[in-house]
XYZ file of N, CA and C in Angstrom:
831
model
N -13.576 -19.017 -18.535
C -12.167 -18.620 -18.670
C -11.041 -19.679 -17.740
N -10.243 -20.034 -18.484
C -9.216 -20.996 -17.807
C -8.507 -20.268 -16.689
N -7.960 -21.040 -15.758
C -7.202 -20.568 -14.673
C -5.879 -20.183 -15.143
N -5.173 -19.424 -14.347
C -3.807 -19.226 -14.471
C -2.840 -20.200 -13.843
N -1.992 -20.789 -14.734
C -1.188 -21.920 -13.917
C -0.195 -21.392 -13.213
N 0.333 -21.969 -12.175
C 1.739 -21.491 -11.683
C 2.613 -21.261 -12.540
N 3.078 -21.830 -13.480
C 4.106 -21.677 -14.710
C 4.053 -20.173 -15.251
N 2.962 -19.578 -14.972
C 2.826 -18.168 -15.628
C 3.490 -17.342 -14.871
N 4.057 -17.618 -13.606
C 4.896 -16.656 -12.933
C 6.143 -17.037 -12.669
N 7.183 -16.013 -12.580
C 8.491 -16.624 -12.484
C 8.856 -17.183 -10.917
N 9.953 -17.952 -10.934
C 10.067 -18.648 -9.599
C 10.384 -17.470 -8.493
N 9.947 -17.725 -7.106
C 9.820 -16.711 -6.066
C 11.311 -16.768 -5.645
N 11.545 -15.357 -5.316
C 12.813 -14.899 -4.456
C 12.324 -14.126 -3.206
N 13.050 -14.617 -2.175
C 12.586 -13.599 -0.961
C 12.882 -12.159 -1.313
N 11.772 -11.344 -0.988
C 11.731 -9.987 -1.336
C 12.438 -9.173 -0.248
N 13.142 -8.102 -0.756
C 13.855 -7.242 0.190
C 13.670 -5.733 -0.499
N 14.263 -4.919 0.510
C 14.175 -3.365 -0.199
C 14.999 -3.269 -1.450
N 16.208 -3.988 -1.424
C 17.104 -3.975 -2.534
C 16.512 -4.357 -3.851
N 15.955 -5.480 -3.549
C 15.118 -6.200 -4.697
C 13.967 -5.633 -5.192
N 13.227 -4.919 -4.224
C 12.189 -3.909 -4.878
C 12.579 -2.750 -5.691
N 13.866 -2.110 -5.136
C 14.372 -1.114 -5.762
C 14.923 -1.524 -7.346
N 15.329 -2.471 -7.164
C 16.013 -3.372 -8.479
C 14.768 -3.515 -9.384
N 13.718 -4.103 -9.014
C 12.533 -4.261 -9.957
C 11.834 -2.739 -10.549
N 12.000 -1.881 -9.721
C 11.610 -0.599 -10.046
C 12.482 0.143 -11.153
N 13.633 -0.097 -10.938
C 14.881 0.481 -11.905
C 14.701 -0.188 -13.286
N 14.254 -1.461 -13.076
C 14.129 -2.207 -14.357
C 12.704 -2.051 -15.131
N 11.922 -1.406 -14.573
C 10.614 -0.926 -15.077
C 9.431 -2.106 -14.613
N 9.949 -3.024 -13.791
C 9.000 -4.152 -13.550
C 8.091 -3.729 -12.504
N 6.600 -3.658 -12.699
C 5.681 -3.392 -11.968
C 5.736 -4.165 -10.540
N 5.447 -3.495 -9.417
C 5.459 -4.125 -8.174
C 3.836 -4.203 -7.596
N 3.520 -5.368 -7.176
C 2.387 -5.748 -6.651
C 2.173 -5.599 -5.183
N 0.930 -5.209 -4.655
C 0.464 -5.093 -3.325
C -0.596 -5.413 -3.220
N -0.984 -6.226 -1.987
C -2.501 -6.355 -1.592
C -2.426 -6.214 -0.051
N -3.470 -5.710 0.576
C -3.720 -5.817 1.815
C -4.204 -7.305 2.398
N -3.567 -7.447 3.472
C -3.935 -8.847 3.913
C -3.639 -8.804 5.621
N -4.436 -9.452 6.426
C -4.451 -9.581 7.744
C -4.394 -10.998 8.436
N -4.131 -12.128 7.657
C -3.805 -13.062 8.479
C -3.159 -14.245 7.820
N -2.823 -15.417 8.484
C -1.723 -16.163 8.025
C -2.063 -16.988 6.856
N -3.308 -17.568 6.653
C -3.692 -18.568 5.692
C -3.692 -17.602 4.093
N -4.092 -16.448 4.347
C -4.389 -15.738 3.018
C -3.009 -15.194 2.774
N -1.823 -14.818 3.621
C -0.693 -14.623 3.389
C -0.112 -15.680 2.545
N -0.247 -16.931 3.102
C 0.361 -18.090 2.292
C -0.179 -18.154 0.816
N -1.596 -17.985 0.673
C -1.947 -17.879 -0.691
C -1.344 -16.895 -1.743
N -1.438 -15.693 -0.910
C -0.847 -14.482 -1.671
C 0.711 -14.806 -2.050
N 1.469 -15.374 -1.263
C 2.926 -15.579 -1.534
C 2.888 -16.519 -2.572
N 2.391 -17.653 -2.467
C 2.192 -18.611 -3.572
C 1.789 -18.170 -4.796
N 1.026 -16.938 -4.911
C 0.257 -16.277 -5.934
C 1.179 -15.219 -6.653
N 2.468 -15.096 -5.874
C 3.466 -14.239 -6.436
C 3.091 -12.742 -6.157
N 2.653 -12.134 -5.029
C 2.491 -10.922 -4.836
C 3.751 -10.490 -3.809
N 4.217 -9.401 -4.529
C 5.685 -8.812 -3.973
C 5.425 -8.329 -2.638
N 4.162 -7.548 -2.040
C 4.162 -6.781 -0.991
C 2.724 -7.044 -0.502
N 2.838 -7.311 0.963
C 1.763 -7.315 1.603
C 1.516 -6.254 2.566
N 0.369 -5.519 2.549
C -0.081 -4.362 3.444
C -0.826 -4.818 4.679
N -0.322 -4.797 5.763
C -1.316 -4.752 7.077
C -1.762 -3.430 7.229
N -2.911 -3.242 6.418
C -3.514 -1.725 6.453
C -4.591 -1.468 7.710
N -4.736 -0.328 8.043
C -5.618 0.074 8.966
C -7.141 -0.189 8.130
N -7.306 -0.489 6.960
C -8.416 -0.841 6.200
C -9.066 -1.990 7.082
N -8.279 -2.647 7.818
C -8.897 -3.769 8.619
C -9.959 -3.340 9.578
N -9.951 -2.107 9.798
C -11.021 -1.496 10.757
C -12.252 -1.469 10.023
N -12.216 -1.441 8.542
C -13.624 -1.153 8.041
C -14.028 -2.684 7.387
N -13.099 -3.385 6.801
C -13.489 -4.634 6.151
C -13.296 -5.920 7.190
N -12.574 -5.836 8.160
C -12.576 -6.791 9.246
C -13.430 -6.592 10.288
N -13.163 -5.332 10.952
C -13.851 -5.184 12.195
C -15.210 -4.284 11.916
N -15.516 -3.956 10.777
C -17.104 -3.248 10.577
C -17.173 -1.912 11.021
N -16.028 -1.369 11.220
C -16.042 0.139 11.674
C -16.342 1.052 10.305
N -16.871 2.320 10.705
C -17.220 3.294 9.709
C -15.853 3.690 9.003
N -14.700 3.960 9.754
C -13.510 4.474 9.055
C -12.279 3.599 9.771
N -10.964 3.992 9.339
C -10.069 3.462 9.762
C -9.617 3.988 11.191
N -10.291 5.165 11.571
C -9.672 5.788 12.740
C -9.683 5.067 13.932
N -10.794 4.098 14.383
C -10.646 3.453 15.652
C -9.545 2.319 15.749
N -8.857 2.007 14.733
C -7.814 0.833 14.654
C -6.601 1.403 15.692
N -6.338 0.499 16.364
C -5.066 0.597 17.314
C -3.982 -0.124 17.048
N -2.720 0.511 17.615
C -1.507 -0.101 17.468
C -1.374 -1.659 17.750
N -2.185 -1.844 18.645
C -1.848 -3.223 19.361
C -2.753 -4.109 18.174
N -3.761 -3.605 17.703
C -4.470 -4.569 16.780
C -3.700 -4.576 15.452
N -2.998 -3.637 14.819
C -2.214 -3.831 13.681
C -0.822 -4.754 14.054
N -0.192 -4.619 15.409
C 0.769 -5.574 15.597
C 0.377 -6.911 15.694
N -0.909 -7.110 16.194
C -1.650 -8.504 16.157
C -1.776 -9.217 14.742
N -2.084 -8.407 13.989
C -2.446 -8.904 12.471
C -1.053 -8.987 11.900
N -0.161 -8.086 12.302
C 1.198 -8.292 11.770
C 1.796 -9.609 11.842
N 1.760 -9.924 13.286
C 2.291 -11.421 13.839
C 1.609 -12.318 13.120
N 0.227 -12.336 12.648
C -0.598 -13.178 11.965
C 0.120 -13.454 10.668
N 0.307 -12.274 9.948
C 0.774 -12.279 8.395
C 2.069 -12.971 8.455
N 2.987 -12.573 9.424
C 4.480 -12.892 9.465
C 4.376 -14.486 9.571
N 3.487 -15.179 10.407
C 3.600 -16.590 10.375
C 3.226 -17.330 9.204
N 2.585 -16.706 8.146
C 2.164 -17.321 6.829
C 3.121 -17.017 5.876
N 4.100 -16.099 6.072
C 4.847 -15.591 5.054
C 6.166 -16.289 5.115
N 6.784 -16.366 3.513
C 8.166 -16.961 3.339
C 8.838 -15.749 2.462
N 8.137 -15.190 1.477
C 9.006 -14.556 0.504
C 8.594 -12.861 0.341
N 7.435 -12.625 0.883
C 6.637 -11.328 0.693
C 7.170 -10.084 1.461
N 7.385 -8.912 1.088
C 7.852 -7.689 1.709
C 6.648 -7.444 2.574
N 6.687 -6.936 3.739
C 5.562 -6.789 4.819
C 5.806 -5.477 5.081
N 4.563 -4.468 4.954
C 4.395 -3.321 5.291
C 3.326 -3.233 6.341
N 3.647 -2.332 7.460
C 2.445 -2.489 8.426
C 2.058 -0.822 8.594
N 0.906 -0.624 8.684
C 0.501 0.742 8.936
C 0.637 1.260 10.302
N 0.998 2.184 10.769
C 0.966 3.373 11.738
C -0.558 3.750 11.952
N -1.243 3.367 12.812
C -2.688 3.856 12.750
C -2.714 5.098 13.435
N -3.877 5.718 13.206
C -4.275 7.038 13.483
C -3.972 7.071 15.265
N -3.084 8.229 15.598
C -2.917 8.199 17.025
C -1.642 7.767 17.334
N -0.823 7.021 16.530
C 0.252 6.263 16.966
C 1.584 6.969 16.634
N 1.463 8.130 15.801
C 2.899 8.889 15.426
C 2.372 10.305 15.358
N 1.292 10.667 15.573
C 1.023 12.278 15.381
C 1.744 13.283 16.418
N 1.652 12.650 17.615
C 2.226 13.435 18.921
C 3.670 13.905 18.804
N 4.457 12.975 18.526
C 5.999 13.326 18.269
C 6.803 12.135 17.743
N 8.264 12.842 17.264
C 9.052 11.672 16.626
C 9.154 10.488 17.399
N 9.300 10.857 18.889
C 9.471 9.772 19.743
C 8.627 8.879 19.586
N 7.117 9.149 19.907
C 5.953 8.343 19.558
C 6.298 7.370 18.403
N 6.448 8.164 17.272
C 6.394 7.367 16.056
C 7.605 6.268 16.112
N 8.693 6.536 16.909
C 9.640 5.557 16.883
C 9.113 4.381 17.690
N 8.528 4.703 18.912
C 7.985 3.598 19.654
C 7.036 2.730 19.085
N 6.080 3.447 18.376
C 5.164 2.672 17.473
C 5.892 1.704 16.424
N 6.551 2.358 15.853
C 7.327 1.674 14.743
C 8.093 0.416 15.185
N 8.769 0.469 16.386
C 9.517 -0.621 16.856
C 8.552 -1.733 17.259
N 7.520 -1.388 17.745
C 6.417 -2.404 18.082
C 5.973 -3.299 16.831
N 6.022 -2.476 15.535
C 5.515 -3.181 14.675
C 6.724 -3.772 13.935
N 7.822 -3.400 13.889
C 9.077 -4.046 13.376
C 9.436 -5.447 14.264
N 8.980 -5.077 15.582
C 9.382 -6.429 16.557
C 8.381 -7.361 16.152
N 7.122 -7.157 15.766
C 6.033 -8.026 15.445
C 6.348 -8.740 14.027
N 7.178 -8.020 13.417
C 7.683 -8.872 12.193
C 7.632 -8.217 10.762
N 7.094 -6.829 10.945
C 7.038 -5.841 9.695
C 8.603 -5.404 9.133
N 8.748 -5.589 7.911
C 9.918 -5.046 7.175
C 9.865 -3.666 7.165
N 8.725 -3.020 7.012
C 8.536 -1.498 6.583
C 7.242 -0.852 7.465
N 7.168 0.226 7.806
C 6.022 1.056 8.520
C 5.475 2.140 7.275
N 4.281 2.228 7.556
C 3.737 3.356 6.657
C 2.949 4.396 7.434
N 3.060 5.616 7.031
C 2.364 6.638 7.741
C 1.747 7.507 6.615
N 0.662 8.058 6.860
C -0.044 9.004 6.287
C 0.434 10.469 6.284
N 0.267 11.117 5.153
C 0.241 12.710 5.024
C 1.692 13.101 4.665
N 1.539 14.588 4.337
C 2.909 15.242 3.844
C 3.117 16.472 4.806
N 4.093 17.279 4.556
C 4.516 18.309 5.254
C 5.056 17.908 6.651
N 4.330 18.218 7.602
C 5.231 17.819 8.931
C 5.712 16.548 9.172
N 5.197 15.471 8.204
C 5.567 14.052 8.464
C 7.029 13.790 7.997
N 7.544 14.787 7.101
C 8.816 14.421 6.687
C 9.967 14.433 7.696
N 9.646 15.298 8.808
C 10.672 15.334 9.890
C 10.719 14.069 10.520
N 9.435 13.454 10.832
C 9.139 12.030 11.278
C 9.941 11.108 10.406
N 9.804 11.090 9.111
C 10.126 10.097 8.174
C 11.756 9.920 8.491
N 12.396 11.111 8.426
C 13.785 11.395 8.554
C 14.356 10.696 9.861
N 13.567 11.052 10.848
C 13.917 10.524 12.262
C 13.749 8.959 12.232
N 12.977 8.404 11.600
C 12.750 7.077 11.498
C 13.938 6.438 10.726
N 14.104 6.742 9.584
C 14.912 6.109 8.688
C 16.475 6.395 8.982
N 16.806 7.363 9.556
C 17.975 7.554 10.363
C 18.254 6.442 11.186
N 17.255 6.026 11.914
C 17.469 4.901 12.892
C 17.106 3.408 12.433
N 17.081 3.408 10.978
C 17.044 2.094 10.404
C 15.798 1.480 10.136
N 14.775 2.280 10.020
C 13.395 1.762 9.960
C 12.790 2.065 8.552
N 12.641 1.170 7.570
C 12.392 1.664 6.271
C 10.793 2.195 6.426
N 10.614 3.271 5.711
C 9.217 3.979 5.693
C 8.627 4.107 4.532
N 7.293 3.939 4.349
C 6.461 3.958 3.172
C 5.521 5.037 3.586
N 5.480 6.406 2.683
C 4.909 7.342 2.683
C 3.387 7.304 2.375
N 2.594 7.935 2.526
C 1.108 7.865 1.788
C 0.432 9.116 1.401
N 0.244 9.408 0.272
C -0.476 11.001 -0.193
C -1.566 10.770 -1.086
N -2.049 11.954 -0.994
C -3.604 11.896 -1.781
C -4.577 11.736 -0.905
N -5.406 10.792 -1.048
C -6.533 10.514 -0.225
C -5.976 9.770 1.049
N -5.918 10.344 2.382
C -5.422 9.877 3.601
C -6.437 9.270 4.542
N -7.048 8.252 4.496
C -8.282 7.894 5.354
C -8.170 8.380 6.697
N -6.923 8.349 7.166
C -7.021 8.554 8.716
C -7.470 10.137 8.824
N -7.310 10.911 7.837
C -7.904 12.378 7.664
C -9.141 12.399 7.049
N -9.943 11.462 6.829
C -11.183 11.727 6.070
C -12.243 12.717 6.421
N -12.058 12.926 7.863
C -13.017 13.811 8.274
C -12.542 15.367 8.082
N -11.091 15.635 8.086
C -10.544 16.836 7.611
C -10.707 17.173 6.237
N -10.671 16.120 5.429
C -10.735 16.134 3.972
C -12.217 16.378 3.478
N -13.260 16.269 4.099
C -14.623 16.301 3.948
C -15.004 14.972 3.338
N -14.493 13.949 3.484
C -14.859 12.532 2.804
C -13.856 12.056 1.801
N -14.439 10.991 1.348
C -13.526 10.337 0.287
C -13.475 11.008 -1.071
N -12.678 11.816 -1.208
C -12.647 12.770 -2.370
C -11.319 12.650 -2.910
N -11.255 13.023 -4.283
C -10.216 13.010 -5.142
C -9.254 14.217 -4.674
N -7.966 13.981 -4.561
C -6.954 15.004 -4.282
C -6.114 15.440 -5.337
N -5.868 16.795 -5.195
C -5.021 17.371 -6.273
C -5.592 17.561 -7.532
N -6.981 17.776 -7.548
C -7.549 18.049 -9.100
C -7.052 19.365 -9.527
N -7.005 20.496 -8.704
C -6.765 22.081 -8.815
C -5.177 22.012 -8.861
N -4.765 23.029 -9.613
C -3.260 23.191 -9.728
C -2.505 23.272 -8.270
N -3.171 24.086 -7.417
C -2.582 24.284 -5.954
C -2.406 22.893 -5.341
N -3.441 22.129 -5.553
C -3.629 20.735 -4.627
C -2.635 19.905 -5.273
N -2.462 20.013 -6.835
C -1.521 19.100 -7.237
C -0.019 19.439 -6.878
N 0.228 20.906 -6.869
C 1.583 21.340 -6.538
C 1.865 20.868 -5.214
N 0.786 20.887 -3.941
C 1.037 20.548 -2.771
C 1.499 19.081 -2.709
N 0.775 18.213 -3.553
C 1.184 16.699 -3.597
C 2.696 16.680 -4.036
N 2.909 17.277 -5.090
C 4.371 17.155 -5.433
C 5.346 17.652 -4.588
N 5.222 18.653 -4.022
C 5.987 19.192 -2.923
C 6.189 18.227 -1.701
N 5.075 17.776 -1.244
C 5.240 16.846 -0.161
C 5.935 15.693 -0.591
N 5.716 15.075 -1.696
C 6.399 13.786 -2.107
C 7.875 14.241 -2.311
N 8.325 15.062 -2.591
C 9.703 15.487 -2.754
C 10.383 15.346 -1.377
N 9.534 16.302 -0.461
C 10.096 16.452 0.800
C 10.207 15.042 1.489
N 9.264 14.077 1.328
C 9.077 13.029 1.952
C 10.312 11.992 1.174
N 10.516 11.935 0.005
C 11.708 11.379 -0.705
C 12.917 11.677 -0.223
N 13.215 13.028 -0.216
C 14.514 13.510 0.545
C 14.597 13.151 2.095
N 13.591 13.024 2.789
C 13.716 12.685 4.082
C 14.121 11.093 4.323
N 13.938 10.485 3.188
C 14.211 8.994 3.188
C 13.425 7.884 3.008
N 12.084 8.364 2.413
C 10.616 7.456 2.376
C 11.368 6.646 1.124
N 11.225 5.262 1.260
C 11.603 4.404 0.152
C 10.593 4.163 -0.888
N 9.191 4.318 -0.267
C 8.230 3.950 -0.985
C 7.046 4.923 -0.540
N 6.141 4.986 -1.511
C 4.796 6.038 -1.014
C 3.613 5.439 -1.927
N 2.599 5.306 -0.948
C 1.312 4.918 -1.781
C 0.711 6.381 -2.049
N 0.179 6.225 -3.258
C -0.414 7.514 -3.995
C -2.108 7.189 -4.255
N -2.904 7.762 -3.376
C -4.220 6.933 -3.450
C -5.208 8.244 -3.875
N -6.055 7.879 -4.842
C -7.074 8.815 -5.337
C -6.764 10.070 -5.757
N -5.745 10.344 -6.765
C -5.605 11.539 -7.483
C -5.337 11.193 -8.919
N -5.578 12.553 -9.792
C -5.525 12.302 -11.233
C -4.323 11.652 -11.418
N -4.318 10.778 -12.690
C -3.119 10.106 -13.089
C -2.167 10.863 -13.798
N -2.188 11.971 -13.922
C -1.129 12.902 -14.469
C -0.272 13.523 -13.191
N -1.104 13.814 -11.990
C -0.487 14.155 -10.969
C 0.599 12.935 -9.958
N -0.113 11.809 -10.319
C 0.685 10.676 -9.733
C 1.903 10.354 -10.713
N 1.732 10.399 -11.868
C 3.015 10.456 -12.804
C 4.013 11.480 -12.651
N 3.611 12.684 -12.254
C 4.420 13.640 -12.182
C 5.429 13.287 -10.729
N 4.665 13.031 -9.790
C 5.261 12.733 -8.439
C 6.232 11.626 -8.642
N 5.929 10.330 -9.422
C 7.155 9.431 -9.704
C 8.115 10.037 -10.728
N 7.776 10.712 -11.481
C 8.918 11.387 -12.321
C 9.843 12.295 -11.544
N 9.391 13.136 -10.665
C 10.065 13.902 -9.917
C 10.879 13.351 -8.824
N 10.468 12.028 -8.394
C 11.204 11.230 -7.377
C 11.623 9.824 -8.062
N 12.515 9.830 -9.178
C 12.623 8.458 -9.494
C 13.203 7.388 -8.671
N 13.828 7.726 -7.538
C 14.157 6.682 -6.579
C 13.226 6.147 -5.916
N 12.058 6.916 -5.552
C 11.153 6.504 -4.624
C 10.087 5.516 -5.483
N 9.773 4.429 -4.755
C 8.703 3.386 -5.308
C 7.327 4.051 -5.105
N 6.664 4.176 -6.134
C 5.457 4.803 -6.004
C 4.337 3.646 -6.313
N 3.454 3.412 -5.185
C 2.315 2.498 -5.408
C 1.052 2.981 -5.474
N 0.296 2.826 -6.713
C -0.940 3.568 -6.755
C -2.157 2.827 -6.710
N -3.118 3.631 -6.013
C -4.358 2.969 -5.765
C -5.535 4.152 -6.144
N -6.002 3.832 -7.423
C -6.962 5.024 -7.810
C -5.928 6.223 -8.257
N -4.914 5.974 -8.918
C -3.732 6.955 -9.196
C -3.300 6.675 -10.765
N -3.912 5.868 -11.217
C -3.579 5.671 -12.662
C -2.369 4.589 -12.857
N -2.134 4.426 -14.095
C -1.355 3.468 -14.541
C 0.337 3.584 -14.426
N 0.765 5.011 -14.311
C 2.228 5.340 -14.328
C 2.885 5.335 -13.142
N 2.582 4.637 -12.213
C 3.183 4.566 -10.922
C 4.121 3.379 -10.930
N 5.097 2.769 -9.969
C 5.730 1.888 -9.937
C 5.059 0.476 -9.847
N 3.981 0.645 -9.106
C 3.171 -0.632 -8.907
C 1.811 -0.179 -8.453
N 1.007 -1.286 -8.165
C -0.398 -1.074 -7.609
C -0.812 -1.768 -6.443
N -1.652 -1.312 -5.715
C -2.114 -1.898 -4.313
C -3.833 -1.896 -4.383
N -4.463 -3.127 -3.938
C -5.897 -2.857 -3.787
C -6.071 -3.519 -2.461
N -7.235 -3.232 -1.845
C -7.947 -3.904 -0.641
C -8.336 -5.268 -1.011
N -7.745 -6.229 -0.510
C -8.065 -7.670 -0.705
C -9.398 -7.849 -0.978
N -10.351 -7.443 0.036
C -11.707 -7.590 -0.003
C -12.295 -7.068 -1.117
N -11.763 -5.886 -1.530
C -12.558 -5.330 -2.823
C -12.139 -5.950 -4.055
N -10.980 -6.514 -4.259
C -10.661 -7.107 -5.570
C -11.214 -8.540 -5.692
N -11.472 -8.995 -4.474
C -12.164 -10.449 -4.484
C -13.789 -10.142 -4.446
N -14.117 -9.018 -4.454
C -15.537 -8.740 -4.469
C -16.416 -9.226 -3.130
N -15.615 -9.158 -2.145
C -16.169 -9.545 -0.795
C -16.817 -8.231 -0.291
N -16.279 -7.125 -0.437
C -16.979 -5.910 -0.029
C -18.259 -5.583 -0.454
N -19.176 -5.415 0.149
C -20.552 -5.124 -0.383
C -20.758 -3.488 -0.619
N -21.634 -3.165 -1.446
C -22.028 -1.847 -1.792
C -21.234 -1.323 -2.944
N -21.240 0.028 -3.215
C -20.816 0.452 -4.533
C -19.167 0.490 -4.200
N -18.271 0.205 -5.032
C -16.973 0.183 -4.836
C -16.356 1.460 -5.833
N -15.319 1.693 -5.440
C -14.721 2.938 -6.176
C -14.398 2.418 -7.452
N -14.261 3.363 -8.441
C -14.211 3.038 -9.845
C -12.836 2.394 -10.142
N -11.770 2.650 -9.248
C -10.362 2.002 -9.413
C -10.409 0.555 -9.261
N -11.276 0.029 -8.605
C -11.460 -1.498 -8.237
C -11.855 -2.259 -9.260
N -11.215 -3.558 -9.629
C -11.535 -4.456 -10.544
C -11.844 -5.741 -9.698
N -12.829 -6.359 -10.206
C -13.372 -7.598 -9.518
C -12.562 -8.847 -10.340
N -11.273 -9.228 -9.545
C -10.841 -10.211 -10.072
C -11.234 -11.467 -9.796
N -12.176 -11.697 -8.763
C -12.730 -13.025 -8.580
C -13.645 -13.381 -9.537
N -14.392 -12.247 -10.387
C -15.387 -12.755 -11.326
C -14.629 -13.503 -12.518
N -13.298 -13.228 -12.623
C -12.410 -13.624 -14.122
C -12.024 -15.161 -13.641
N -11.948 -15.687 -12.474
C -11.315 -17.000 -12.030
C -12.013 -17.712 -11.206
N -11.586 -18.958 -10.942
C -12.442 -19.968 -10.460
C -11.904 -20.377 -8.897
N -11.018 -19.446 -8.428
C -10.761 -19.556 -7.018
C -9.917 -18.154 -6.413
N -9.931 -18.073 -5.343
C -9.165 -16.832 -4.692
C -7.736 -16.877 -5.267
N -7.048 -18.055 -5.282
C -5.556 -17.847 -5.661
C -5.549 -17.546 -7.091
N -6.453 -18.129 -7.914
C -6.433 -17.757 -9.180
C -6.651 -16.335 -9.221
N -7.838 -15.549 -8.618
C -8.015 -14.341 -8.760
C -6.943 -13.451 -8.393
N -6.118 -13.835 -7.522
C -4.809 -12.871 -6.840
C -3.607 -13.219 -7.970
N -3.660 -14.355 -8.720
C -2.736 -14.547 -9.698
C -3.004 -13.418 -10.856
N -4.458 -13.422 -11.283
C -4.599 -12.635 -12.269
C -4.224 -11.318 -11.911
N -4.526 -10.690 -10.740
C -4.279 -9.556 -10.279
C -2.601 -9.177 -10.443
N -1.923 -10.048 -10.070
C -0.359 -9.847 -10.093
C 0.029 -9.872 -11.633
N -0.559 -10.826 -12.579
C -0.313 -10.698 -13.927
C -0.617 -9.181 -14.528
N -1.988 -8.896 -14.111
C -2.518 -7.894 -14.973
C -1.727 -6.636 -14.536
N -1.170 -6.623 -13.371
C -0.288 -5.516 -13.075
C 0.908 -5.488 -13.935
N 1.483 -6.645 -13.673
C 3.009 -6.736 -14.234
C 2.923 -6.512 -15.774
N 1.848 -6.900 -16.566
C 1.788 -6.694 -17.941
C 1.101 -5.315 -18.390
N 0.793 -4.571 -17.319
C 0.206 -3.422 -17.446
C -1.195 -2.928 -17.824
N -1.881 -4.254 -18.003
C -3.324 -4.150 -18.267
C -4.300 -3.712 -17.159
N -3.873 -3.651 -15.975
C -4.469 -3.114 -14.829
C -3.458 -2.045 -14.103
N -3.957 -0.954 -13.813
C -5.178 -0.364 -14.016
C -5.270 -0.084 -15.372
N -6.513 0.129 -16.004
C -7.072 0.630 -17.484
C -7.333 2.011 -17.117
N -6.413 3.105 -17.792
C -6.660 4.511 -17.495
C -8.259 4.869 -17.875
N -8.684 4.407 -19.043
C -10.067 4.713 -19.557
C -11.001 4.261 -18.397
N -11.095 3.162 -17.662
C -11.854 2.689 -16.656
C -11.817 3.136 -15.213
N -10.385 3.019 -14.881
C -9.955 3.059 -13.461
C -9.360 4.471 -13.134
N -8.862 5.149 -14.138
C -8.363 6.355 -13.814
C -8.992 7.658 -13.599
N -8.359 8.673 -13.102
C -9.056 10.065 -13.046
C -8.417 11.048 -13.494
C-alpha cells in the first residue's frame, strides 16, 4: 500500500483552544495521540496530529507497571517538558496522576500549576461527581481542563477491572449526569473511554459546547484518541477491540500516524461494526 504524502494534509496552524472549538463547531474531527518524548512529538506534529496527551498510560507502556496508579506528578511533569521541547503546533494535554488532585481543590491547583509550568496547555483529571467542584475551581483560575469519564484507569480496582461502563440504564444516566456537571463546571474537553457508542453520542449531544474525545466510545464523538504504542502495534498481548493497527498499513511510523489522522478526519476510524460497543 502506498504511503500518505504530506500534501494529503492541510497546512499546519498552531493549535489553541479557540481553534479546537472552531473545528468542533464546524464538524471537523479532532485527533489526539499519547506521547511521552521529544522526537516522537516532532513526528506527530509533522503528521498533523491536533492534540498530544502526556497520559499516565506511560506507567504501563513505558515503565512496565501493571496499571497507571504508580505514576507520579514529577514523572508526568518530566515527560511534559520532553514533549514541549519537540512541539511547534500541537495542543498539549497532561494527565493529573493518581493522588495528585483527590485530596483537595488546592492540591489539584498546585499539581496543575506544576504541569502548566512544565509546558502543558491543559490538564486532564478522571471521574465525575465530586470532580466538578475541582474543575470549576481550576477553570476559574485560568487552567483549561479536560475531563475523563467511562473507564477511568486510575480507579480500575474500584471498577473491578477494565470493564465497559454505562451498559445499563442507571450507569448510562450517571455518565450523562456527570458529563453535564463537568461541562457546566467549565471542562472544555472530555475523554470518553470504553462506553457504548449511543451513550457517548448522548453525552456529546447533551453538551454541544464540550469537545468529546472517544476511545472505545464509537464514532459520534468530536474526536478520537489512541495510545501511541497500541496503534503502532508496539504493545504486546491482546489489545482492546477499539484499537486499529495503523503500522500494518504503512511503511513508517510517520506514515502510520498520518493514516490515523486521515482516518479520523474522514470518519473511517473508528468503524462502529469493528471498534464500537
